[in-house]
């Protein structure tokens, strides 16, 4: 980050604007742009006063706070530090004695379609019983518990039970390998693991407990004294005497009364690992008070949550989205939500649409990767097109995980939302705890592909390498200039890496660096994320975000289903653009046909963006290398583009065979 370089050139201009309908605006919690601007003005005028008001309105404190923000030791900011609360009490206990007590909290649909419903009262009883079970096994406040569970009610119960007794949970996504589980157990110093014998995905029984056993045998896990096993299926699994216990054994004879343990606001609620650019996972540490405030507030603002809503966030609890918008936020807001165990394509690719109709879902929140794969499925098989189901219950759609390209946005808007549902395209990260930049459905005019404006109180800006703010229209690095309550508190056990990664000295040591490039539109000042800073290419002196080229390729809707773009070193241009493309038709087997298709796509990009953006390499594959959560493994693609031998772990890949396909240039 030494010498300043030229601003990232934004080459994608989007002119379509969709203002909220009068009816949406009228009924919304934040109604019209004037209401949004009033909140922003309040935050600007009295930053601490604004956050203190939200903290009092959104959180039940067992001991009220007197101090709002402590900035004495940057970047280790503390919020509401002398206040005490319990996260589980803020999701469950506070609803007792209100209309929410007997309301459905979770509609659970299993992989095979079986549906189970639990009310808030029933959920509290299950959480309290589980928490008592953990206490009986000696687990207490301050202990770390690793959770490796399927996407079931039990997964949410396990997280809430840990929070109830003040134990810090670290959830690992059920698609990770034994090595990944072992690394996290060691790093976090877990004393117990909560898992299941198997998980059900796409009609298959996949082991979880066996992977935990393998992880524990790899060494360094001597501090794990307990493994609690949820028997998701009837198939037996190996149990180690004295260490392992089924849920039935853990819960036997436990009372449904368990007083929540008050913890201070800065107590770590959870540690969630995220991949870093260096390869070693980073344990992102989140507080209890600030996190709970923002989880509830954003559910109410971004999704305009109303008492009658049926909310469905399709993310797994192994990711931050499943923490904030499944396990905590919707429950704190007293909403009814759908929890789904399976995959969007089983038994057919219309499963999502079928479930929306079946459960009367009103707010649907999913990832662009899922949308794009369902576009491809609907284009190849009319029977799974969303038009075959009644989706009239929907009122708001959301997108999360990566920027959504404008064409996928339009398809989602037309075919799923029937051109009546606002799309909230939410930008945020594991480190942020909750939404940062997002439209508000009853206020913000929407522009496809743009996450629009920061939420009130979030001081987002775009700067160059020296920290100078850039004018609208010039791309640069996305930063947040002031601390906010739900921000990352530390990287577990590695404060130096925390400072280096997120608060670099070059930017003064107090500014949060998101690691993403972004640009603000000249007309509205809307933000658009252009891709990771390390996904910025410099081609012949022009800096371009890979996301823009990907969007251009995907906008060739008759041909392209999905695309990922990376850079590789090039003698002539400094960096060459390498595009990996999944077609909507079978992969070309004839080299001449592949060449002709590649030329057609190059010319298309030249037309969409300009000749400078033409990919030098175009490679075809049946799909892209993704982790089981659907994230494209761009680092792997960068290695393939350079022609390097693959040394990194590919155990989380859905389909390792595609690596060979993608190695062939056209």
Tab-separated table of N, CA and C in Angstrom, residues 9 115 121 131 190 207 229 232 241 244 316 373 397 424 452 498 553 639:
chain	number	residue	atom	x	y	z
A	9	UNK	N	-11.082	2.102	-12.301
A	9	UNK	CA	-12.026	2.648	-13.278
A	9	UNK	C	-13.330	1.854	-13.238
A	115	UNK	N	-42.226	-31.470	7.941
A	115	UNK	CA	-42.252	-30.137	8.558
A	115	UNK	C	-42.511	-30.251	10.063
A	121	UNK	N	-42.332	-20.366	23.173
A	121	UNK	CA	-42.332	-21.020	24.482
A	121	UNK	C	-41.630	-22.376	24.401
A	131	UNK	N	-29.269	-26.145	27.988
A	131	UNK	CA	-28.310	-25.366	28.777
A	131	UNK	C	-28.057	-26.052	30.125
A	190	UNK	N	-11.408	-25.365	22.458
A	190	UNK	CA	-12.751	-25.842	22.839
A	190	UNK	C	-12.664	-26.942	23.889
A	207	UNK	N	-21.793	-38.212	6.964
A	207	UNK	CA	-21.310	-38.305	8.351
A	207	UNK	C	-20.856	-36.953	8.898
A	229	UNK	N	-23.799	-35.732	20.914
A	229	UNK	CA	-24.176	-36.173	19.565
A	229	UNK	C	-25.698	-36.182	19.393
A	232	UNK	N	-29.456	-37.565	14.423
A	232	UNK	CA	-30.329	-37.054	13.356
A	232	UNK	C	-30.977	-38.197	12.579
A	241	UNK	N	-16.589	-44.179	24.988
A	241	UNK	CA	-17.092	-44.208	26.375
A	241	UNK	C	-16.388	-43.139	27.224
A	244	UNK	N	-18.194	-39.336	24.900
A	244	UNK	CA	-19.324	-39.053	24.004
A	244	UNK	C	-20.660	-39.336	24.683
A	316	UNK	N	-26.724	-21.206	6.016
A	316	UNK	CA	-26.443	-22.220	7.033
A	316	UNK	C	-25.935	-21.526	8.302
A	373	UNK	N	-27.690	-20.318	-10.134
A	373	UNK	CA	-27.846	-21.745	-10.471
A	373	UNK	C	-29.323	-22.059	-10.762
A	397	UNK	N	-37.481	-9.241	-1.175
A	397	UNK	CA	-36.437	-10.210	-1.524
A	397	UNK	C	-35.102	-9.633	-1.056
A	424	UNK	N	-33.448	-6.145	-1.425
A	424	UNK	CA	-32.418	-5.526	-0.575
A	424	UNK	C	-31.104	-6.284	-0.816
A	452	UNK	N	-26.505	0.289	-2.697
A	452	UNK	CA	-27.038	1.656	-2.488
A	452	UNK	C	-26.325	2.411	-1.358
A	498	UNK	N	-5.080	-8.788	13.946
A	498	UNK	CA	-6.318	-8.008	13.923
A	498	UNK	C	-6.028	-6.571	13.469
A	553	UNK	N	-20.071	-10.694	-18.641
A	553	UNK	CA	-20.196	-12.043	-19.230
A	553	UNK	C	-21.571	-12.642	-18.936
A	639	UNK	N	-4.591	-19.901	-9.229
A	639	UNK	CA	-3.521	-20.888	-9.435
A	639	UNK	C	-3.672	-21.576	-10.792
